[in-house]
XYZ file of C-alpha atoms in Angstrom:
614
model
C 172.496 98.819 93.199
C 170.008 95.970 92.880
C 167.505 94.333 95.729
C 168.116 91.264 96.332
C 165.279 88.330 96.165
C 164.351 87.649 100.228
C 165.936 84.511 101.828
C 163.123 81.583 101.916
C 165.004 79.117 102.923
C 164.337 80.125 106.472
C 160.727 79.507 105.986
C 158.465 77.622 108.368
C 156.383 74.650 107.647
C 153.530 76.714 108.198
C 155.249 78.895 105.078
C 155.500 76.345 102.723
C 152.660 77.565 100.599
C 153.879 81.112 100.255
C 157.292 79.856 99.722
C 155.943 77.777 96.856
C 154.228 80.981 95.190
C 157.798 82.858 96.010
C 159.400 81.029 93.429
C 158.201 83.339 90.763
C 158.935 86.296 92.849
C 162.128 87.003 90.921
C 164.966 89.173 91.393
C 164.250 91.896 88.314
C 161.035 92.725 90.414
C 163.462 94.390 92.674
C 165.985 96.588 90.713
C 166.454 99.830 91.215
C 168.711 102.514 89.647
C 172.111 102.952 91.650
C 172.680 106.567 93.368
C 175.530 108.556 91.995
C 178.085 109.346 94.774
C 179.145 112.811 95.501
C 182.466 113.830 93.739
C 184.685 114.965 96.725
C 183.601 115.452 100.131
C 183.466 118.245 101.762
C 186.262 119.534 104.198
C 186.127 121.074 107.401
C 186.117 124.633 108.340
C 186.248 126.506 111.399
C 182.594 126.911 111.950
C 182.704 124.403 114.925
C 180.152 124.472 117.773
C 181.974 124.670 121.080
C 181.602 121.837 123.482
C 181.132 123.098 126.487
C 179.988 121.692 129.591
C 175.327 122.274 129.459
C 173.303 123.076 131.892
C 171.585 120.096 133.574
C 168.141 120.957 132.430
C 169.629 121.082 128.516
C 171.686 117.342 129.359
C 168.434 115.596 130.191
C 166.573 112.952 127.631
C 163.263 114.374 126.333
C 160.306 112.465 127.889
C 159.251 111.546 124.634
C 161.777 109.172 124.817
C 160.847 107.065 127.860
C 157.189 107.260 126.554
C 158.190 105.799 123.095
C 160.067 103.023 124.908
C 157.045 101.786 127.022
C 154.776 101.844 123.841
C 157.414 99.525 121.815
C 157.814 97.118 125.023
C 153.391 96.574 124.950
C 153.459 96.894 121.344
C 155.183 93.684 120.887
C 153.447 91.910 123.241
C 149.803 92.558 121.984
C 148.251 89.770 119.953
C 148.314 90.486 116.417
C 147.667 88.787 113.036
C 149.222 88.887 109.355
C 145.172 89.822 108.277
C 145.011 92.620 110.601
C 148.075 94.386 109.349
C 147.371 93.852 105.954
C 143.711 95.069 106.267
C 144.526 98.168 107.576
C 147.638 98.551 104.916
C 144.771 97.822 101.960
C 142.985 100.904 103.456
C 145.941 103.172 103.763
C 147.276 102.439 100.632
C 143.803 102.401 98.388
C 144.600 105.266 96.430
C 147.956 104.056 95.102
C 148.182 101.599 92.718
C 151.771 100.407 93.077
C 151.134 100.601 97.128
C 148.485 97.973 96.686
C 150.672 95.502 94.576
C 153.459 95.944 97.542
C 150.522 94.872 99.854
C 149.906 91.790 97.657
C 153.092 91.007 97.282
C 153.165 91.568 101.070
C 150.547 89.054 101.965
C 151.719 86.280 99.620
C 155.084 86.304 100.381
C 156.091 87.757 103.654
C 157.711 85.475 107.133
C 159.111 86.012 110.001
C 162.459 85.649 108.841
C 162.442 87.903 106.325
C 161.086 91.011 108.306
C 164.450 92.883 107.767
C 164.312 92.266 103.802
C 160.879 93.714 103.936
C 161.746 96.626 105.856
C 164.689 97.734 103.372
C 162.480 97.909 100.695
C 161.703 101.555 99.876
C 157.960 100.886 99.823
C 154.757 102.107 102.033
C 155.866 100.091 104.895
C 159.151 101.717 105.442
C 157.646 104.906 104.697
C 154.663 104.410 107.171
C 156.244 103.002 109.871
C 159.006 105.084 110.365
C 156.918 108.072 110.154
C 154.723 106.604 112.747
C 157.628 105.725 115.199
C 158.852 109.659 114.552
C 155.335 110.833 114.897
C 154.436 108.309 117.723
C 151.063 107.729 114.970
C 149.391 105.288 117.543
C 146.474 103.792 114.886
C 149.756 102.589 112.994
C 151.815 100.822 114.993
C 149.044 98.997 116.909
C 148.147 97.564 113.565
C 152.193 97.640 112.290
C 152.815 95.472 115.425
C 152.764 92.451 113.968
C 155.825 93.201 111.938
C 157.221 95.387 114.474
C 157.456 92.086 116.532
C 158.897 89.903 113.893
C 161.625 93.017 112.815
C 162.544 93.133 116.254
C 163.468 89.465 116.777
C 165.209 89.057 113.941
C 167.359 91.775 115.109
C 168.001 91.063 118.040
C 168.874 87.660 116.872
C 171.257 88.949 114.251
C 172.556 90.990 117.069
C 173.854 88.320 118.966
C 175.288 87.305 115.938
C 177.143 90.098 115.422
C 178.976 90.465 118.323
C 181.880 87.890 117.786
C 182.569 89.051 114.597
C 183.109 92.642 115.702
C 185.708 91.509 118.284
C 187.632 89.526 115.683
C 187.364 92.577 113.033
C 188.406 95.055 115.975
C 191.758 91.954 116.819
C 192.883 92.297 112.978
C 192.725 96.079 112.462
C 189.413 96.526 110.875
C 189.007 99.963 109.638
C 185.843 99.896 111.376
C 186.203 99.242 114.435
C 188.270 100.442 116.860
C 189.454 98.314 120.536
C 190.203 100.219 123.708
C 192.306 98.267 126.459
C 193.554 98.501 130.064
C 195.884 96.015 131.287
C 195.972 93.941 128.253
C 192.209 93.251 129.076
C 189.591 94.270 126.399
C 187.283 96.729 128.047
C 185.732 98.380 124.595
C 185.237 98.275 120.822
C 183.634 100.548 118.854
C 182.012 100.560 115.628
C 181.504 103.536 113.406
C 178.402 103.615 111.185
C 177.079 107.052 109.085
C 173.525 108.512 107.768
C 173.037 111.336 105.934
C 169.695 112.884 106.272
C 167.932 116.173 106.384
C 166.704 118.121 109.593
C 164.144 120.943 110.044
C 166.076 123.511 111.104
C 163.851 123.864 114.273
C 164.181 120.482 114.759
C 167.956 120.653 114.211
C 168.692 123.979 116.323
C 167.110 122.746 119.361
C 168.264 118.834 119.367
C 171.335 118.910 117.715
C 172.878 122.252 117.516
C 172.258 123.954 120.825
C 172.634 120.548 122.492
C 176.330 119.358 122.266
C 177.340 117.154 125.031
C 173.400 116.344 125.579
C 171.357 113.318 124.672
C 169.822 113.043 121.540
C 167.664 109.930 121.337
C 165.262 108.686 118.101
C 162.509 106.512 118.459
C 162.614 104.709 115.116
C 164.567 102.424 113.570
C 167.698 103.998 112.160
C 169.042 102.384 109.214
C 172.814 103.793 108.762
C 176.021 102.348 106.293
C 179.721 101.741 106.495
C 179.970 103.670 103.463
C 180.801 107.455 104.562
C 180.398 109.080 101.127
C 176.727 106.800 100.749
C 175.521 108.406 103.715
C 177.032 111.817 102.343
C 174.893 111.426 99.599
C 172.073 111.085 101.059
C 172.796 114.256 103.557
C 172.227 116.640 100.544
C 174.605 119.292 99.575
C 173.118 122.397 102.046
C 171.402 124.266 99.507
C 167.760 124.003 101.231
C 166.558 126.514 102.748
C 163.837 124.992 104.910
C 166.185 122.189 106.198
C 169.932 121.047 107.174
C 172.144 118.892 105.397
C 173.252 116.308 108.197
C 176.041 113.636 108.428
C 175.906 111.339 111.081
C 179.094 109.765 112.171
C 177.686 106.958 114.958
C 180.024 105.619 117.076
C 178.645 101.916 118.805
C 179.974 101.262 122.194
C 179.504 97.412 121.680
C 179.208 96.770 125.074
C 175.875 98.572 125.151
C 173.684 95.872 125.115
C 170.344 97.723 125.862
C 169.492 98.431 122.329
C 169.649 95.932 119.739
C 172.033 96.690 116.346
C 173.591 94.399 113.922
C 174.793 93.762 110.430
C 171.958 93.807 107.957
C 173.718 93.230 104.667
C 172.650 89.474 104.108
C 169.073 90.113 104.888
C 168.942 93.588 103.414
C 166.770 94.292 99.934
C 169.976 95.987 98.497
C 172.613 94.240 97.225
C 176.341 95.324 97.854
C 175.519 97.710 100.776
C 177.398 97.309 104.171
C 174.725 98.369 106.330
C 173.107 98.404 109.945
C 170.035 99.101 111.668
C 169.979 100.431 115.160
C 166.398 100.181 116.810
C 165.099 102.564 119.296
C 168.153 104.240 121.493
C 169.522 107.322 122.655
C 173.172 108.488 122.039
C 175.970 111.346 123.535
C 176.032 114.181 121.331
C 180.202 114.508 121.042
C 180.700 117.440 118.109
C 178.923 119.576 115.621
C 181.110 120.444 112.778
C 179.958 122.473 109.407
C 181.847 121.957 106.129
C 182.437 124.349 103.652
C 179.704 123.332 101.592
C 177.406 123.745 104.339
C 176.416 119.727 105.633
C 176.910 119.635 109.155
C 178.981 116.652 110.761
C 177.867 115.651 113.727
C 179.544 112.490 115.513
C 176.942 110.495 118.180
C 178.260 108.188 120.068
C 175.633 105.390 120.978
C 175.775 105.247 124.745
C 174.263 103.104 127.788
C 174.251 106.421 130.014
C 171.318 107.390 130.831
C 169.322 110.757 132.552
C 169.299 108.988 136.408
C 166.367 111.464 136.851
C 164.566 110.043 133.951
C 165.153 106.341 135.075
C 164.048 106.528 138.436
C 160.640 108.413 136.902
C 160.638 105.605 134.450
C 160.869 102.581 137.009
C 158.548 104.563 139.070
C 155.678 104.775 136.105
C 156.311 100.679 135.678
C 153.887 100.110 138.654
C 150.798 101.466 136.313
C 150.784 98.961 133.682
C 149.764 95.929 136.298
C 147.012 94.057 133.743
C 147.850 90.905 132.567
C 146.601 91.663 129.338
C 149.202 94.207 127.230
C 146.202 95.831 125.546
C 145.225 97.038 128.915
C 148.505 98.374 129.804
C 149.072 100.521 126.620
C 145.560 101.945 127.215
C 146.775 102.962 130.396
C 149.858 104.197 128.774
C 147.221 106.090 126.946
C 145.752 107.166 129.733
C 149.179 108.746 131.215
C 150.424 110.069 128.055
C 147.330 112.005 128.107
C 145.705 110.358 124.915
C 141.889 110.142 125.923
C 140.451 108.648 122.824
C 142.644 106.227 122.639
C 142.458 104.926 125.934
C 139.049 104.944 125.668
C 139.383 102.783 122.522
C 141.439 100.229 124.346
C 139.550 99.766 127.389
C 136.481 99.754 125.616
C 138.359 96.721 123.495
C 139.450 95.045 126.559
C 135.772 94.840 127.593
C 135.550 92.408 124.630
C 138.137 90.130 125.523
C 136.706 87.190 127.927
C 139.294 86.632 130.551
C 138.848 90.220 130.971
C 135.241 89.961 131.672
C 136.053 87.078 133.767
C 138.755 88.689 136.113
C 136.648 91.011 138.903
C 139.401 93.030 139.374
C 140.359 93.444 135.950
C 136.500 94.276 135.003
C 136.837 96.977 138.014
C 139.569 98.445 136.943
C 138.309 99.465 133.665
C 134.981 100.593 134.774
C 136.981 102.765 137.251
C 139.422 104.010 134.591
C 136.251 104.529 131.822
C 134.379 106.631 134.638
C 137.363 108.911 134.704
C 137.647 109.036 131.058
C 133.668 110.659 130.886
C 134.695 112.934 133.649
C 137.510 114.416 131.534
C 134.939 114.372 128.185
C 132.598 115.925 131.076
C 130.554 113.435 130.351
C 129.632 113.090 134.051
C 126.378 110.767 133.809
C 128.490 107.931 132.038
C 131.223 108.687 134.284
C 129.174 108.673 137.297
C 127.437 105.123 135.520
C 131.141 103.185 135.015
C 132.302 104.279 138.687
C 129.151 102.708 140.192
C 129.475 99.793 138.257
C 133.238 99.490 139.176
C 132.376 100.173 143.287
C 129.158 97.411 142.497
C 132.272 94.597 141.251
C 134.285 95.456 144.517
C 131.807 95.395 147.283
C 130.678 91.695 145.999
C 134.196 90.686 145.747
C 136.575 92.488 148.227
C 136.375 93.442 151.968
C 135.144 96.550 152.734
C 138.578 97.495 153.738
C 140.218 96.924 150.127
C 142.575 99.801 148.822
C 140.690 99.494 145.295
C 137.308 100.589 147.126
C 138.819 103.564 147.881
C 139.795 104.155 144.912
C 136.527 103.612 143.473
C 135.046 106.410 145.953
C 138.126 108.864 145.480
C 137.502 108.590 141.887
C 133.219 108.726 142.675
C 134.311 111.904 144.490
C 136.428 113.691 141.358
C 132.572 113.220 139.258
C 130.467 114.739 142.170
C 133.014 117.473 142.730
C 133.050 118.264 138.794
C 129.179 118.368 138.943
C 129.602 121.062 141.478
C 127.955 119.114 144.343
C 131.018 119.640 146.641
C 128.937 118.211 150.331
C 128.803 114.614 148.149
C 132.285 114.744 147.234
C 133.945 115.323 150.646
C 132.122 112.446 151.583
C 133.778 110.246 148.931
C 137.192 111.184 149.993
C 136.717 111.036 153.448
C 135.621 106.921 152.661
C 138.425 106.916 150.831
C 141.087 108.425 153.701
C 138.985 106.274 156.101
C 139.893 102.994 154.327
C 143.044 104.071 153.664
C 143.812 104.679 156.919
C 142.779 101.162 158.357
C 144.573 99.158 155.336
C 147.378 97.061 156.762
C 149.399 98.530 153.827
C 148.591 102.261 153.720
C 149.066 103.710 150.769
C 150.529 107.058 150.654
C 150.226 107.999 147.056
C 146.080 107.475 147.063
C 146.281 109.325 150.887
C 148.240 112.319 149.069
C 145.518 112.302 145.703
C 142.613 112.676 148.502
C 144.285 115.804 150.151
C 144.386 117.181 146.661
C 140.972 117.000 145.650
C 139.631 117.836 149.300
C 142.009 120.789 148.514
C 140.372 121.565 145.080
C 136.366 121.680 146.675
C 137.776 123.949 149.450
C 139.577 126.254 146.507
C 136.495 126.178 144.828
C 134.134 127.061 148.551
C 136.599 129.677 148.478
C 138.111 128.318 152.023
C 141.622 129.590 150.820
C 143.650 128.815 154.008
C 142.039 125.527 154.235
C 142.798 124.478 150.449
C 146.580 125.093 150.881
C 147.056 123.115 153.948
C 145.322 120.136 152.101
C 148.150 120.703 149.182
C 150.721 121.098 151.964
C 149.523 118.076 153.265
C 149.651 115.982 149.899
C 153.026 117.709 148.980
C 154.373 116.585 151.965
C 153.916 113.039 150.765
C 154.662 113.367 147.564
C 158.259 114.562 148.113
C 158.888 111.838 150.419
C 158.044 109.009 148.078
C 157.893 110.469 144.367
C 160.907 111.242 142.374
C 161.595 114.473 142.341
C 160.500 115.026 138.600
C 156.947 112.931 139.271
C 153.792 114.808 137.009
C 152.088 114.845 140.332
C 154.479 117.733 141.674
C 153.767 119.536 139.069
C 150.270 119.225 139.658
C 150.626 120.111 143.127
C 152.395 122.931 142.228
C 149.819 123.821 140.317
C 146.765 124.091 141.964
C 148.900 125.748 144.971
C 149.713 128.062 142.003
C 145.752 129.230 141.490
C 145.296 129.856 145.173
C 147.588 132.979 145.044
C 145.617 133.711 141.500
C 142.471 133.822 143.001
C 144.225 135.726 146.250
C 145.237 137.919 143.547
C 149.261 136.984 144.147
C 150.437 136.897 140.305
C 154.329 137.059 141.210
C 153.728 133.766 143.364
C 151.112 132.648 140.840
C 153.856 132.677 137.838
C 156.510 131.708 140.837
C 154.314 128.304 140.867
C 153.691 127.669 137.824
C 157.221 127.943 136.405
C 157.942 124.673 139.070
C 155.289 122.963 137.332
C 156.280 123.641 133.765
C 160.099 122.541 135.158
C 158.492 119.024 136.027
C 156.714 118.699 133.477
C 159.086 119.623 130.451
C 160.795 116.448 131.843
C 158.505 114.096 132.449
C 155.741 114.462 130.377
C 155.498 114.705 126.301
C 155.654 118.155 124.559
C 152.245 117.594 123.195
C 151.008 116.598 126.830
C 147.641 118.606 127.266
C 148.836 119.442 131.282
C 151.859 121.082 129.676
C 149.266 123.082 127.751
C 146.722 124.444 130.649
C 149.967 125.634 132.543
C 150.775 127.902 129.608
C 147.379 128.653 129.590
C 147.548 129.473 133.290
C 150.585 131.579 133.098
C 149.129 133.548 130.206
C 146.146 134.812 132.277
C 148.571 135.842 135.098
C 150.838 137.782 132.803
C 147.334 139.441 131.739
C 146.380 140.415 135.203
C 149.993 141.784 135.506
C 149.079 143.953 132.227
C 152.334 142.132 130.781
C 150.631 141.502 127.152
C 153.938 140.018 125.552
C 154.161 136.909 127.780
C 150.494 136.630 127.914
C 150.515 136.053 124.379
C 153.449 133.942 123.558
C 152.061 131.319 126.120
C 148.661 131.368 125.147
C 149.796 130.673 121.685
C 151.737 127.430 123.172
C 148.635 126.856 124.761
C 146.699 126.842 121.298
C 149.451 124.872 119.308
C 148.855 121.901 121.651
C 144.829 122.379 122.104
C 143.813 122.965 118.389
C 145.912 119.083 117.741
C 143.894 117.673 120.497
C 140.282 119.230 120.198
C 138.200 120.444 117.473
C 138.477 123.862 116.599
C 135.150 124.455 117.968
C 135.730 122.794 121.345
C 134.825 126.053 123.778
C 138.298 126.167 125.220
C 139.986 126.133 121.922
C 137.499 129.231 120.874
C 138.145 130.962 124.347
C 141.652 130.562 123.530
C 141.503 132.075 120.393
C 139.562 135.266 121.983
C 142.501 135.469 124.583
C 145.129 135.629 121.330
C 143.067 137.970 119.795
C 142.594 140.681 122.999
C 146.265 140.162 123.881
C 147.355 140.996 120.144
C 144.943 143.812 120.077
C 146.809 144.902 123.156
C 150.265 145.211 121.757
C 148.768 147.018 119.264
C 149.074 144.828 116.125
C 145.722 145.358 115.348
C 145.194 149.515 116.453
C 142.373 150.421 114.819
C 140.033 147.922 117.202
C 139.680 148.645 120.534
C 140.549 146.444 123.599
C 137.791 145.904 126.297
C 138.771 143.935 129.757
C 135.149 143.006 130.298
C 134.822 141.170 127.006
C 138.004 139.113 127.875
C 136.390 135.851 130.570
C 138.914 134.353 132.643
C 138.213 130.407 132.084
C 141.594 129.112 132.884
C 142.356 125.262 133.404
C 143.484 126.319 136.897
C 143.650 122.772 138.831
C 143.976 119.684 137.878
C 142.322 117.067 139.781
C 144.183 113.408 140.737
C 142.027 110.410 139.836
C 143.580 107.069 141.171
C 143.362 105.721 137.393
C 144.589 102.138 138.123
């Protein structure tokens, strides 16, 4: 198997230079061994999983997945430069000799048209950007965007491309493709496509294995072959121990036009290789199969179903990337995904950027949205600073009757309340309920975050009764115009959840909280921090229950999540760590130290407050 030399024929005007230079690029710079095929594959057994009908939870599409699509969608749209990319590549790669040729070679050589060629290389691009896209490694693939860009035109222009030759393969009896009809009339053709690759068996248990009939959905770029006993190859042969040897049979509906796919094999670095790349999609999990020599088969069909619950969450979320500027709208993708730093980072960079500073409303937006970044860093003097600044921009600009002044106060309101000065805050939110309220266009969602935090001050006067009508009153308006799965249910349910805790109520405490961790499991990512103060939550009511077991096994998920997002001396991290340690102490793992209640403080994440962050 050889690479072959990249096509730069294609090149632009503006290329000519590094096409020039490409002419000593020659083809021996790219030859490789060839892979020795497996002798005789493997046959099946009866070890088959059983296909029966899931559950609905177990059918839906992880969250992750929606996430991952809006991040590739602002990605590409984000200005971005050859120099940028290749900076940042100089500084990954400084350690590794042959990485830093690749760069060279990268920056002398490397167009537009040849992004596919570049990406088929086995080098530190392939390698880094596909473990970004798996790890969702934000640093990389803002700076990867460039090519991201450039490898996703050229495939979706080799996509359309593609299409008439698969429905004159699928007329003639291609092997490959197969042609359903009805009436004469052509209603689908199917491609099948394998890859062989290994899976963590955690990984592998709970997406593949315990998921048949379910979606299974991957947020990279999936290069796969027409060559079954290729792709067997490079499945292993089941002897690790750690992993599973998997076969992927991939069956394209080619009427799914959602996700571009197409024939790679004249742009491809390898030479002689049928082979496809599939970019960012989701697929129907038909069979699991395990052969004798223990690779599992697993046939995917690549579908354009999708979880309705999911889309209508997704269409819903749309509304809160409004800038005109894409770097504002992934940093308040950021912002919803729960990555702080990083939308920091971006609004922060957006403040650099002169139509920015020239659009009032833009300008107030990310003052507002900063403020509420300080308040979570409880960093309430700068938050308290950005908010003013942001309420400053809209009073000279807006009438006093604007929606985005009450924001401004709503969110003035969240820093006073968090500084414990709960008079000041009621104020805010009752300017922000009175504008509200004489708006031509109400808006219901800001009305219901207002009842919330009015709710959280009267939790926190200790004016029980009082607290839970304001989260009736929000919830009320919530499940009239949210889809059901919405974050803010869950948050709802929530704080309603640490009224009965501090009423003492742990059955209706845990009752709560298990609605919350149902939302949120589907429409927020695994790593989300929210996910992570529920478990946190339902840990300390299993305590006061005396139930030691569950208080432990969810303030480890707690922990797993925290200790990736904070230091490990970040106080809540280190109280967690005391709560693992009393709990464990407690089932009597470690008997010869005693247990005592009093050294155990309660400092739960009970509620969660609802900035207007856009």
């Amino acid at each position: 198997m050889r690479f072959k030399a990249p096509n730069r024929r294609k090149a632009t005007a503006k290329r000519i230079e590094k096409r020039k230079r490409g002419e000593q690029f020659l083809r021996t710079d790219f030859s490789i061994t060839s892979l020795p095929l497996p002798a005789d594959p493997c046959s099946l057994t009866t070890a088959t999983i059983t296909t029966e009908p899931l559950s609905v939870s177990r059918k839906r599409q992880e969250a992750e997945f929606m996430y991952a699509r809006f991040l590739r969608d602002i990605l590409i749209e984000i200005e971005s430069s050859e120099e940028e990319m290749v900076k940042f590549c100089l500084q990954k790669c400084a350690a590794n000799q042959a990485d830093l040729k690749i760069v060279e070679e990268f920056e002398l050589y490397y167009d537009a048209c040849n992004a596919i060629f570049w990406y088929t290389r086995p080098t530190f691009l392939y390698r880094l950007l596909n473990k970004a896209l798996r790890e969702q490694d934000i640093d990389t693939l803002y700076a990867f965007r460039y090519f991201i860009r450039d490898l996703h035109l050229q495939l979706k222009e080799r996509h359309g491309l593609h299409q008439p030759i698969l429905a004159e393969a699928a007329t003639t009896a291609c092997p490959l493709t197969s042609i359903v009809t009805t009436n004469n009339l052509v209603v689908e053709i199917t491609e099948t496509v394998y890859r062989g690759q290994l899976m963590d068996n955690n990984e592998f248990n709970r997406k593949i294995q315990d998921n048949v009939g379910g979606f299974f959905s991957v947020s990279s770029f999936l290069s796969t072959t027409h060559d079954r006993e290729l792709a067997s190859f490079y499945a292993g042969d089941g002897s690790n121990y750690v992993s599973q040897s998997v076969l992927f049979q991939i069956d394209i509906d080619t009427n799914v036009n959602k996700f571009p796919y197409a024939n790679i094999s004249t742009e491809s670095a390898f030479d002689q290789e049928e082979s496809e790349i599939l970019k960012v999609k989701f697929f129907r999990i038909q069979s699991v199969d395990r052969c004798e020599k223990g690779v599992w088969n697993v046939q995917l069909k690549l579908t354009g179903d999708e979880d309705e619950q999911l889309n209508i969450l997704r269409q819903h979320m749309r509304m809160n990337f409004i800038f005109r500027s894409p770097l504002g709208n992934l940093a308040n993708l950021m912002l919803e995904m729960a990555n702080y730093e990083k939308a920091q980072q971006y609004y922060l960079l957006l403040l650099e950027d002169a139509t920015a500073r020239n659009d009032h409303r833009t300008l107030a937006i990310v003052y507002n949205n900063l403020g509420f970044l300080c308040d979570q860093f409880h960093e309430q003097a700068k938050a308290t600073e950005y908010q003013q600044k942001s309420l400053l921009i809209n009073l000279k600009y807006l009438p006093v009757t604007d929606p985005s002044l009450a924001i401004t106060y709503n969110n003035l309101g969240e820093t006073y309340r968090n500084n414990g000065d709960y008079e000041t805050a009621l104020t805010y939110y009752e300017k922000a309920l009175e504008i509200d309220m004489h708006s031509p266009g109400p808006d219901e969602e800001l009305r219901a975050i207002c009842f919330n935090n009015i709710g959280m001050v009267y939790h926190a006067q200790k004016r029980y009764s009082d607290a839970i009508e304001m989260y009736e009153k929000c919830l009320d308006i919530e499940l009239k115009i949210l889809p059901t799965n919405h974050p803010s249910l869950a948050t709802t349910y929530n704080n309603i959840s640490q009224i009965y805790r501090s009423q003492g109520n742990y059955e209706k405490t845990i009752e709560y909280l298990q609605r919350t961790l149902e939302i949120q499991r589907h429409s927020l990512p695994s790593s989300h921090i929210l996910i992570a103060n529920v478990y946190n939550n339902l840990s300390l009511a299993y305590y006061r229950q005396r139930d030691f077991r569950n208080a432990l096994d969810n303030m480890k998920k707690a922990f797993d999540t925290y200790k990736t997002t904070f230091s490990l001396d970040h106080p809540q991290v280190t109280r967690m760590l005391e709560y693992i340690r009393y709990f464990a102490m407690e089932l009597g793992k470690w008997p010869d130290e005693d247990g005592d209640d009093d050294n155990i403080k309660e400092n739960s994440n009970n509620q969660t407050n609802k900035s207007h962050k856009s």
